[in-house]
Amino acid sequence: MRVRFDEDRLTTKLEYYIGGEHIDSESILINQRGLLKSDKGRTLGYQFHYPFQKGDTLFMTKNPYLKKCGMVDFDGICSVATFVLRTKNNNALLEKYLPIVTQTDDFWDYMESHKSGSVNYFITWKTLGSYEFDLPSIEEQKKLSETLWQIMATIDSYKKLLTKTDELVKAKFVEIFGDFYKNDKNWPIKNFEEFAKIDANMTKDYEKYADFPHIGIDSIEKETGKLVGYRTVKHDNVISPKYIFTNKHIIYSKIRPNLNKVALPDFEGLCSADAYPILPNYNVCNRLFLAITMRSSFFLDYILKFSNRSNMPKVNREQISGFKMPLPPLELQNQYEIFVQKSEETKSAIQASLDSLKQVYKKIITENLGGK
């Protein structure tokens, strides 16, 4: 059952909101969220007015290939681009079993083959509501739900370890370079053009780049910059001009800059015109150092001043180019990169355990609900 009510994002007593960036791909659990009191309509558009409650399942209608659908354990609001789902009868379909149904390959293959739109793909309620599936007994639902939710709890604990490792990297930044607000280590203040440039090289040559990765802003994970769920230029049926990037660039999303989407690709490809490829001046600035600076509150406090005036906040080339920052010696920046690389090795080990557990999770779903 789809739930539809209205809730004013500016006057609601609800504390949280969920956007597509808060929903992990192929996960039955949604525990990320944004705080409404810190937003106050500044970045959320008028489309955020659907309330949801603890135990509801949220289905992101845009870009079904991202496979975003899961259950929340708190109350809040979401946009019209997210369906709020709730079981009609908990004696027929368990609340905790509902999101499990959406995790099969059969489910997402159906959504992919019935999607609407030519470029920005989406799922209609008619399509979702028409999906048919086998419904086991309540006893079987309970047994499978208990197993999968226990696995998901362990997966969530691994994700928290990854987050803590990222926090350690941020703390080391301050230890080495000091407080950028106070510039307590007296580094020289440099203009953006002295340490980087926006390298906006645009192309329409979709034949040449057909098999290259296409990075949309939805493929950039907020805060971490991890690239997820992207496909090729050909697969995405790209028809509008895109920017060329390489493994020397930083990809920065200029849409809703509060989401803090700063990616470090290790390959060549095309990215959305809603992002900018930024090329550091390698003679004075380390790419990873600059990316972490751009993910910091120091950069965010600067850039968010320019993104308060519309329902879809964004920043432009001039505003980004106006950024200034303390610039430590390149040797020190390179030393910090070595520390980050060691932290990444730790994260890789955690991620390997996480991936292994996800395979078990996927295998159980496939064996019990069908799929590939």
mmCIF file of C-alpha atoms in Angstrom, residues 34-371:
data_model
loop_
_atom_site.group_PDB
_atom_site.id
_atom_site.type_symbol
_atom_site.label_atom_id
_atom_site.label_comp_id
_atom_site.label_asym_id
_atom_site.label_seq_id
_atom_site.Cartn_x
_atom_site.Cartn_y
_atom_site.Cartn_z
ATOM 1 C CA GLY A 34 19.089 14.870 7.399
ATOM 2 C CA LEU A 35 18.030 17.269 10.151
ATOM 3 C CA LEU A 36 15.139 19.546 9.223
ATOM 4 C CA LYS A 37 15.968 22.103 11.901
ATOM 5 C CA SER A 38 19.386 22.657 10.355
ATOM 6 C CA ASP A 39 17.881 22.996 6.883
ATOM 7 C CA LYS A 40 14.818 25.226 7.380
ATOM 8 C CA GLY A 41 13.905 24.963 3.721
ATOM 9 C CA ARG A 42 17.317 26.258 2.700
ATOM 10 C CA THR A 43 18.202 23.301 0.515
ATOM 11 C CA LEU A 44 15.047 21.187 0.482
ATOM 12 C CA GLY A 45 12.612 21.978 -2.297
ATOM 13 C CA TYR A 46 8.848 22.249 -2.086
ATOM 14 C CA GLN A 47 8.562 18.620 -3.230
ATOM 15 C CA PHE A 48 9.567 17.425 0.238
ATOM 16 C CA HIS A 49 6.152 17.027 1.813
ATOM 17 C CA TYR A 50 5.449 13.283 2.152
ATOM 18 C CA PRO A 51 5.533 12.157 5.808
ATOM 19 C CA PHE A 52 6.644 8.669 6.742
ATOM 20 C CA GLN A 53 6.736 6.814 10.034
ATOM 21 C CA LYS A 54 8.891 4.223 11.747
ATOM 22 C CA GLY A 55 8.464 0.859 10.012
ATOM 23 C CA ASP A 56 7.572 2.290 6.588
ATOM 24 C CA THR A 57 9.448 1.202 3.477
ATOM 25 C CA LEU A 58 10.738 3.980 1.198
ATOM 26 C CA PHE A 59 11.170 3.356 -2.526
ATOM 27 C CA MET A 60 13.224 5.856 -4.556
ATOM 28 C CA THR A 61 11.502 6.208 -7.931
ATOM 29 C CA LYS A 62 14.390 7.851 -9.818
ATOM 30 C CA ASN A 63 17.092 5.827 -11.579
ATOM 31 C CA PRO A 64 15.894 2.306 -10.686
ATOM 32 C CA TYR A 65 19.293 0.837 -11.588
ATOM 33 C CA LEU A 66 20.525 2.250 -8.238
ATOM 34 C CA LYS A 67 18.206 -0.232 -6.443
ATOM 35 C CA LYS A 68 17.276 2.027 -3.549
ATOM 36 C CA CYS A 69 14.505 0.783 -1.267
ATOM 37 C CA GLY A 70 14.545 0.114 2.470
ATOM 38 C CA MET A 71 12.813 0.428 5.837
ATOM 39 C CA VAL A 72 13.161 3.360 8.253
ATOM 40 C CA ASP A 73 13.176 3.120 12.031
ATOM 41 C CA PHE A 74 12.267 6.772 12.656
ATOM 42 C CA ASP A 75 9.652 9.325 11.532
ATOM 43 C CA GLY A 76 10.290 12.057 8.976
ATOM 44 C CA ILE A 77 9.467 13.453 5.533
ATOM 45 C CA CYS A 78 10.635 12.656 2.014
ATOM 46 C CA SER A 79 10.046 14.058 -1.460
ATOM 47 C CA VAL A 80 7.448 13.095 -4.039
ATOM 48 C CA ALA A 81 10.245 11.192 -5.806
ATOM 49 C CA THR A 82 10.081 8.616 -2.999
ATOM 50 C CA PHE A 83 7.094 6.306 -2.489
ATOM 51 C CA VAL A 84 6.112 5.594 1.119
ATOM 52 C CA LEU A 85 5.030 1.934 1.351
ATOM 53 C CA ARG A 86 3.210 0.200 4.206
ATOM 54 C CA THR A 87 1.676 -3.261 4.527
ATOM 55 C CA LYS A 88 -2.128 -3.329 4.524
ATOM 56 C CA ASN A 89 -2.307 -6.374 6.760
ATOM 57 C CA ASN A 90 0.554 -7.435 9.017
ATOM 58 C CA ASN A 91 -1.056 -10.867 9.317
ATOM 59 C CA ALA A 92 -0.623 -11.412 5.580
ATOM 60 C CA LEU A 93 2.531 -9.447 4.759
ATOM 61 C CA LEU A 94 4.932 -8.703 7.608
ATOM 62 C CA GLU A 95 6.183 -5.153 7.927
ATOM 63 C CA LYS A 96 9.798 -6.375 8.075
ATOM 64 C CA TYR A 97 9.293 -8.672 5.089
ATOM 65 C CA LEU A 98 8.068 -5.927 2.752
ATOM 66 C CA PRO A 99 11.517 -4.387 2.039
ATOM 67 C CA ILE A 100 12.966 -7.885 1.551
ATOM 68 C CA VAL A 101 10.631 -8.401 -1.425
ATOM 69 C CA THR A 102 12.269 -5.409 -3.121
ATOM 70 C CA GLN A 103 15.802 -6.834 -2.887
ATOM 71 C CA THR A 104 15.544 -9.551 -5.541
ATOM 72 C CA ASP A 105 16.957 -9.391 -9.048
ATOM 73 C CA ASP A 106 13.482 -10.222 -10.364
ATOM 74 C CA PHE A 107 12.070 -7.124 -8.685
ATOM 75 C CA TRP A 108 14.695 -4.738 -10.046
ATOM 76 C CA ASP A 109 14.745 -6.361 -13.498
ATOM 77 C CA TYR A 110 11.009 -5.739 -13.649
ATOM 78 C CA MET A 111 11.453 -2.099 -12.619
ATOM 79 C CA GLU A 112 14.257 -1.581 -15.121
ATOM 80 C CA SER A 113 12.220 -3.039 -17.985
ATOM 81 C CA HIS A 114 9.140 -0.962 -17.094
ATOM 82 C CA LYS A 115 10.805 2.375 -16.290
ATOM 83 C CA SER A 116 9.526 5.643 -17.720
ATOM 84 C CA GLY A 117 11.432 8.607 -19.159
ATOM 85 C CA SER A 118 14.069 8.940 -21.876
ATOM 86 C CA VAL A 119 17.056 10.326 -19.929
ATOM 87 C CA ASN A 120 16.021 10.802 -16.317
ATOM 88 C CA TYR A 121 14.411 7.439 -15.691
ATOM 89 C CA PHE A 122 11.759 6.898 -13.033
ATOM 90 C CA ILE A 123 9.172 4.391 -11.825
ATOM 91 C CA THR A 124 5.465 5.234 -11.714
ATOM 92 C CA TRP A 125 3.123 4.019 -8.992
ATOM 93 C CA LYS A 126 1.240 2.020 -11.616
ATOM 94 C CA THR A 127 4.426 0.117 -12.462
ATOM 95 C CA LEU A 128 5.343 -0.562 -8.844
ATOM 96 C CA GLY A 129 1.785 -1.460 -7.890
ATOM 97 C CA SER A 130 1.545 -3.958 -10.754
ATOM 98 C CA TYR A 131 4.521 -6.021 -9.603
ATOM 99 C CA GLU A 132 3.491 -9.556 -8.595
ATOM 100 C CA PHE A 133 5.406 -11.899 -6.300
ATOM 101 C CA ASP A 134 4.972 -15.130 -4.363
ATOM 102 C CA LEU A 135 3.971 -14.576 -0.742
ATOM 103 C CA PRO A 136 5.088 -17.322 1.670
ATOM 104 C CA SER A 137 3.375 -18.122 4.944
ATOM 105 C CA ILE A 138 3.732 -15.797 7.924
ATOM 106 C CA GLU A 139 5.951 -18.381 9.633
ATOM 107 C CA GLU A 140 8.309 -18.463 6.639
ATOM 108 C CA GLN A 141 8.300 -14.661 6.447
ATOM 109 C CA LYS A 142 9.231 -14.439 10.130
ATOM 110 C CA LYS A 143 12.077 -16.920 9.792
ATOM 111 C CA LEU A 144 13.597 -15.286 6.714
ATOM 112 C CA SER A 145 13.115 -11.769 8.093
ATOM 113 C CA GLU A 146 14.881 -12.632 11.342
ATOM 114 C CA THR A 147 17.897 -14.051 9.495
ATOM 115 C CA LEU A 148 18.245 -11.182 7.030
ATOM 116 C CA TRP A 149 17.746 -8.437 9.599
ATOM 117 C CA GLN A 150 20.446 -9.998 11.805
ATOM 118 C CA ILE A 151 22.834 -9.984 8.841
ATOM 119 C CA MET A 152 21.873 -6.390 8.092
ATOM 120 C CA ALA A 153 22.689 -5.389 11.694
ATOM 121 C CA THR A 154 26.200 -6.811 11.249
ATOM 122 C CA ILE A 155 26.567 -5.061 7.885
ATOM 123 C CA ASP A 156 25.572 -1.811 9.573
ATOM 124 C CA SER A 157 28.259 -2.311 12.251
ATOM 125 C CA TYR A 158 30.910 -2.701 9.531
ATOM 126 C CA LYS A 159 29.681 0.511 7.914
ATOM 127 C CA LYS A 160 30.093 2.309 11.229
ATOM 128 C CA LEU A 161 33.698 1.094 11.411
ATOM 129 C CA LEU A 162 34.300 2.613 7.985
ATOM 130 C CA THR A 163 32.801 5.889 9.202
ATOM 131 C CA LYS A 164 35.077 5.916 12.255
ATOM 132 C CA THR A 165 38.104 5.403 10.030
ATOM 133 C CA ASP A 166 37.041 8.412 7.956
ATOM 134 C CA GLU A 167 36.700 10.451 11.148
ATOM 135 C CA LEU A 168 40.272 9.510 12.087
ATOM 136 C CA VAL A 169 41.466 10.806 8.713
ATOM 137 C CA LYS A 170 39.716 14.131 9.378
ATOM 138 C CA ALA A 171 41.258 14.375 12.850
ATOM 139 C CA LYS A 172 44.739 13.751 11.411
ATOM 140 C CA PHE A 173 44.158 16.584 8.938
ATOM 141 C CA VAL A 174 43.656 19.040 11.812
ATOM 142 C CA GLU A 175 46.636 17.610 13.694
ATOM 143 C CA ILE A 176 48.980 18.158 10.748
ATOM 144 C CA PHE A 177 47.619 21.318 9.168
ATOM 145 C CA GLY A 178 45.939 23.028 12.110
ATOM 146 C CA ASP A 179 42.670 24.936 12.209
ATOM 147 C CA PHE A 180 42.063 26.454 8.769
ATOM 148 C CA TYR A 181 39.573 28.957 10.220
ATOM 149 C CA LYS A 182 42.258 30.431 12.481
ATOM 150 C CA ASN A 183 45.195 29.444 10.283
ATOM 151 C CA ASP A 184 47.060 28.862 13.524
ATOM 152 C CA LYS A 185 50.083 27.475 11.665
ATOM 153 C CA ASN A 186 50.383 30.617 9.539
ATOM 154 C CA TRP A 187 50.277 28.970 6.127
ATOM 155 C CA PRO A 188 50.153 31.426 3.184
ATOM 156 C CA ILE A 189 46.594 32.170 1.991
ATOM 157 C CA LYS A 190 46.208 31.283 -1.683
ATOM 158 C CA ASN A 191 43.466 32.007 -4.222
ATOM 159 C CA PHE A 192 41.751 29.078 -5.959
ATOM 160 C CA GLU A 193 43.435 29.826 -9.284
ATOM 161 C CA GLU A 194 46.841 29.395 -7.631
ATOM 162 C CA PHE A 195 46.237 25.787 -6.562
ATOM 163 C CA ALA A 196 43.538 24.487 -8.973
ATOM 164 C CA LYS A 197 41.307 25.233 -11.937
ATOM 165 C CA ILE A 198 37.866 24.195 -13.149
ATOM 166 C CA ASP A 199 38.777 22.111 -16.190
ATOM 167 C CA ALA A 200 35.428 22.261 -17.991
ATOM 168 C CA ASN A 201 36.237 20.411 -21.210
ATOM 169 C CA MET A 202 32.825 19.458 -22.637
ATOM 170 C CA THR A 203 32.038 16.903 -25.348
ATOM 171 C CA LYS A 204 29.131 15.601 -27.416
ATOM 172 C CA ASP A 205 31.171 12.769 -28.945
ATOM 173 C CA TYR A 206 29.071 9.940 -27.488
ATOM 174 C CA GLU A 207 30.433 7.435 -29.998
ATOM 175 C CA LYS A 208 34.041 7.960 -28.920
ATOM 176 C CA TYR A 209 33.138 7.747 -25.226
ATOM 177 C CA ALA A 210 30.382 5.120 -25.555
ATOM 178 C CA ASP A 211 32.147 2.557 -23.368
ATOM 179 C CA PHE A 212 33.528 5.051 -20.848
ATOM 180 C CA PRO A 213 32.003 5.415 -17.365
ATOM 181 C CA HIS A 214 29.301 8.062 -17.033
ATOM 182 C CA ILE A 215 29.221 9.694 -13.604
ATOM 183 C CA GLY A 216 25.990 11.409 -12.604
ATOM 184 C CA ILE A 217 25.761 13.227 -9.297
ATOM 185 C CA ASP A 218 23.548 10.419 -7.952
ATOM 186 C CA SER A 219 26.547 8.127 -8.376
ATOM 187 C CA ILE A 220 28.662 10.174 -5.939
ATOM 188 C CA GLU A 221 28.171 9.160 -2.317
ATOM 189 C CA LYS A 222 27.759 12.141 -0.018
ATOM 190 C CA GLU A 223 30.590 12.927 2.412
ATOM 191 C CA THR A 224 32.855 10.057 1.282
ATOM 192 C CA GLY A 225 32.894 10.752 -2.461
ATOM 193 C CA LYS A 226 32.657 7.033 -3.196
ATOM 194 C CA LEU A 227 31.516 6.319 -6.756
ATOM 195 C CA VAL A 228 28.639 3.836 -6.831
ATOM 196 C CA GLY A 229 26.073 2.511 -9.290
ATOM 197 C CA TYR A 230 27.466 4.231 -12.376
ATOM 198 C CA ARG A 231 27.231 2.786 -15.874
ATOM 199 C CA THR A 232 28.618 3.548 -19.322
ATOM 200 C CA VAL A 233 27.785 6.507 -21.538
ATOM 201 C CA LYS A 234 26.087 4.160 -23.989
ATOM 202 C CA HIS A 235 24.085 2.359 -21.308
ATOM 203 C CA ASP A 236 22.768 5.652 -19.918
ATOM 204 C CA ASN A 237 21.738 6.808 -23.408
ATOM 205 C CA VAL A 238 23.520 10.130 -22.917
ATOM 206 C CA ILE A 239 22.238 12.853 -25.249
ATOM 207 C CA SER A 240 23.355 16.112 -23.582
ATOM 208 C CA PRO A 241 26.879 17.537 -23.397
ATOM 209 C CA LYS A 242 29.118 16.121 -20.651
ATOM 210 C CA TYR A 243 32.459 17.043 -19.104
ATOM 211 C CA ILE A 244 35.557 14.925 -19.694
ATOM 212 C CA PHE A 245 37.520 13.871 -16.614
ATOM 213 C CA THR A 246 40.620 11.761 -15.908
ATOM 214 C CA ASN A 247 42.246 10.220 -12.865
ATOM 215 C CA LYS A 248 43.994 13.558 -12.349
ATOM 216 C CA HIS A 249 40.723 15.370 -11.661
ATOM 217 C CA ILE A 250 38.377 15.874 -8.742
ATOM 218 C CA ILE A 251 34.662 15.656 -9.592
ATOM 219 C CA TYR A 252 32.653 18.218 -7.629
ATOM 220 C CA SER A 253 28.840 18.281 -7.634
ATOM 221 C CA LYS A 254 27.623 21.856 -7.904
ATOM 222 C CA ILE A 255 23.988 20.837 -7.235
ATOM 223 C CA ARG A 256 22.869 20.899 -3.565
ATOM 224 C CA PRO A 257 26.428 21.537 -2.312
ATOM 225 C CA ASN A 258 25.351 20.746 1.253
ATOM 226 C CA LEU A 259 25.479 17.066 0.238
ATOM 227 C CA ASN A 260 29.258 17.420 0.034
ATOM 228 C CA LYS A 261 29.833 15.279 -3.051
ATOM 229 C CA VAL A 262 33.540 15.378 -3.906
ATOM 230 C CA ALA A 263 34.871 12.364 -5.822
ATOM 231 C CA LEU A 264 38.364 11.132 -6.721
ATOM 232 C CA PRO A 265 38.018 8.934 -9.834
ATOM 233 C CA ASP A 266 40.829 6.528 -10.669
ATOM 234 C CA PHE A 267 39.713 6.243 -14.295
ATOM 235 C CA GLU A 268 38.709 8.386 -17.293
ATOM 236 C CA GLY A 269 35.134 9.122 -18.261
ATOM 237 C CA LEU A 270 32.372 11.679 -18.647
ATOM 238 C CA CYS A 271 30.494 13.392 -15.835
ATOM 239 C CA SER A 272 27.230 15.256 -15.598
ATOM 240 C CA ALA A 273 27.117 18.958 -16.410
ATOM 241 C CA ASP A 274 25.764 19.282 -12.853
ATOM 242 C CA ALA A 275 29.336 18.647 -11.699
ATOM 243 C CA TYR A 276 32.705 20.252 -12.403
ATOM 244 C CA PRO A 277 35.995 18.447 -13.095
ATOM 245 C CA ILE A 278 38.582 20.273 -10.979
ATOM 246 C CA LEU A 279 42.266 19.909 -11.828
ATOM 247 C CA PRO A 280 44.745 20.659 -9.026
ATOM 248 C CA ASN A 281 47.996 22.488 -9.737
ATOM 249 C CA TYR A 282 50.241 19.525 -8.967
ATOM 250 C CA ASN A 283 53.257 21.780 -8.464
ATOM 251 C CA VAL A 284 51.766 23.153 -5.251
ATOM 252 C CA CYS A 285 48.676 21.110 -4.397
ATOM 253 C CA ASN A 286 48.074 17.414 -3.731
ATOM 254 C CA ARG A 287 44.804 16.114 -5.245
ATOM 255 C CA LEU A 288 43.736 14.152 -2.173
ATOM 256 C CA PHE A 289 44.594 17.067 0.133
ATOM 257 C CA LEU A 290 42.407 19.377 -1.956
ATOM 258 C CA ALA A 291 39.521 16.893 -2.084
ATOM 259 C CA ILE A 292 39.505 16.474 1.704
ATOM 260 C CA THR A 293 39.672 20.247 2.132
ATOM 261 C CA MET A 294 36.634 20.571 -0.155
ATOM 262 C CA ARG A 295 34.772 18.016 1.981
ATOM 263 C CA SER A 296 35.581 19.959 5.143
ATOM 264 C CA SER A 297 33.390 22.438 6.994
ATOM 265 C CA PHE A 298 35.896 25.136 6.034
ATOM 266 C CA PHE A 299 34.968 24.847 2.358
ATOM 267 C CA LEU A 300 31.292 24.076 3.039
ATOM 268 C CA ASP A 301 30.851 27.207 5.162
ATOM 269 C CA TYR A 302 32.238 29.225 2.279
ATOM 270 C CA ILE A 303 30.281 27.641 -0.553
ATOM 271 C CA LEU A 304 26.893 27.306 1.178
ATOM 272 C CA LYS A 305 26.629 31.089 1.382
ATOM 273 C CA PHE A 306 25.909 31.042 -2.360
ATOM 274 C CA SER A 307 23.272 28.284 -2.412
ATOM 275 C CA ASN A 308 20.353 29.648 -0.386
ATOM 276 C CA ARG A 309 18.166 31.204 -3.020
ATOM 277 C CA SER A 310 16.370 28.452 -4.915
ATOM 278 C CA ASN A 311 14.467 25.185 -4.600
ATOM 279 C CA MET A 312 17.390 23.430 -6.284
ATOM 280 C CA PRO A 313 20.480 25.107 -4.783
ATOM 281 C CA LYS A 314 23.641 25.136 -6.835
ATOM 282 C CA VAL A 315 26.869 27.056 -7.153
ATOM 283 C CA ASN A 316 28.672 28.292 -10.231
ATOM 284 C CA ARG A 317 32.189 28.496 -11.565
ATOM 285 C CA GLU A 318 32.846 32.026 -10.297
ATOM 286 C CA GLN A 319 31.755 31.185 -6.766
ATOM 287 C CA ILE A 320 33.965 28.114 -6.572
ATOM 288 C CA SER A 321 36.866 30.053 -8.075
ATOM 289 C CA GLY A 322 36.478 32.674 -5.346
ATOM 290 C CA PHE A 323 37.524 30.193 -2.667
ATOM 291 C CA LYS A 324 40.719 30.912 -0.728
ATOM 292 C CA MET A 325 42.534 28.699 1.753
ATOM 293 C CA PRO A 326 45.759 28.286 3.714
ATOM 294 C CA LEU A 327 48.173 26.211 1.629
ATOM 295 C CA PRO A 328 50.742 24.106 3.527
ATOM 296 C CA PRO A 329 53.953 22.948 1.798
ATOM 297 C CA LEU A 330 53.455 20.240 -0.823
ATOM 298 C CA GLU A 331 55.815 17.925 1.071
ATOM 299 C CA LEU A 332 53.505 18.020 4.098
ATOM 300 C CA GLN A 333 50.461 17.425 1.897
ATOM 301 C CA ASN A 334 52.188 14.361 0.425
ATOM 302 C CA GLN A 335 52.974 13.032 3.909
ATOM 303 C CA TYR A 336 49.302 13.312 4.777
ATOM 304 C CA GLU A 337 48.409 11.349 1.644
ATOM 305 C CA ILE A 338 50.619 8.479 2.884
ATOM 306 C CA PHE A 339 48.659 8.414 6.163
ATOM 307 C CA VAL A 340 45.365 8.401 4.250
ATOM 308 C CA GLN A 341 46.569 5.563 2.032
ATOM 309 C CA LYS A 342 47.335 3.459 5.125
ATOM 310 C CA SER A 343 43.862 4.254 6.447
ATOM 311 C CA GLU A 344 42.445 3.166 3.110
ATOM 312 C CA GLU A 345 44.189 -0.182 3.513
ATOM 313 C CA THR A 346 42.383 -0.638 6.824
ATOM 314 C CA LYS A 347 39.130 0.348 5.169
ATOM 315 C CA SER A 348 39.774 -2.137 2.355
ATOM 316 C CA ALA A 349 40.050 -4.974 4.882
ATOM 317 C CA ILE A 350 36.799 -3.892 6.536
ATOM 318 C CA GLN A 351 35.168 -3.511 3.139
ATOM 319 C CA ALA A 352 36.242 -7.032 2.156
ATOM 320 C CA SER A 353 34.468 -8.444 5.212
ATOM 321 C CA LEU A 354 31.479 -6.261 4.431
ATOM 322 C CA ASP A 355 31.356 -7.433 0.810
ATOM 323 C CA SER A 356 31.580 -11.071 1.912
ATOM 324 C CA LEU A 357 28.651 -10.599 4.248
ATOM 325 C CA LYS A 358 26.674 -8.872 1.504
ATOM 326 C CA GLN A 359 27.233 -11.923 -0.714
ATOM 327 C CA VAL A 360 25.768 -14.157 1.981
ATOM 328 C CA TYR A 361 22.841 -11.753 2.293
ATOM 329 C CA LYS A 362 22.293 -11.792 -1.475
ATOM 330 C CA LYS A 363 22.594 -15.579 -1.664
ATOM 331 C CA ILE A 364 19.919 -16.082 0.989
ATOM 332 C CA ILE A 365 17.553 -13.728 -0.832
ATOM 333 C CA THR A 366 18.182 -15.456 -4.180
ATOM 334 C CA GLU A 367 17.691 -18.947 -2.760
ATOM 335 C CA ASN A 368 14.485 -18.023 -0.956
ATOM 336 C CA LEU A 369 12.859 -15.416 -3.190
ATOM 337 C CA GLY A 370 14.329 -16.201 -6.583
ATOM 338 C CA GLY A 371 16.555 -14.249 -8.927
#
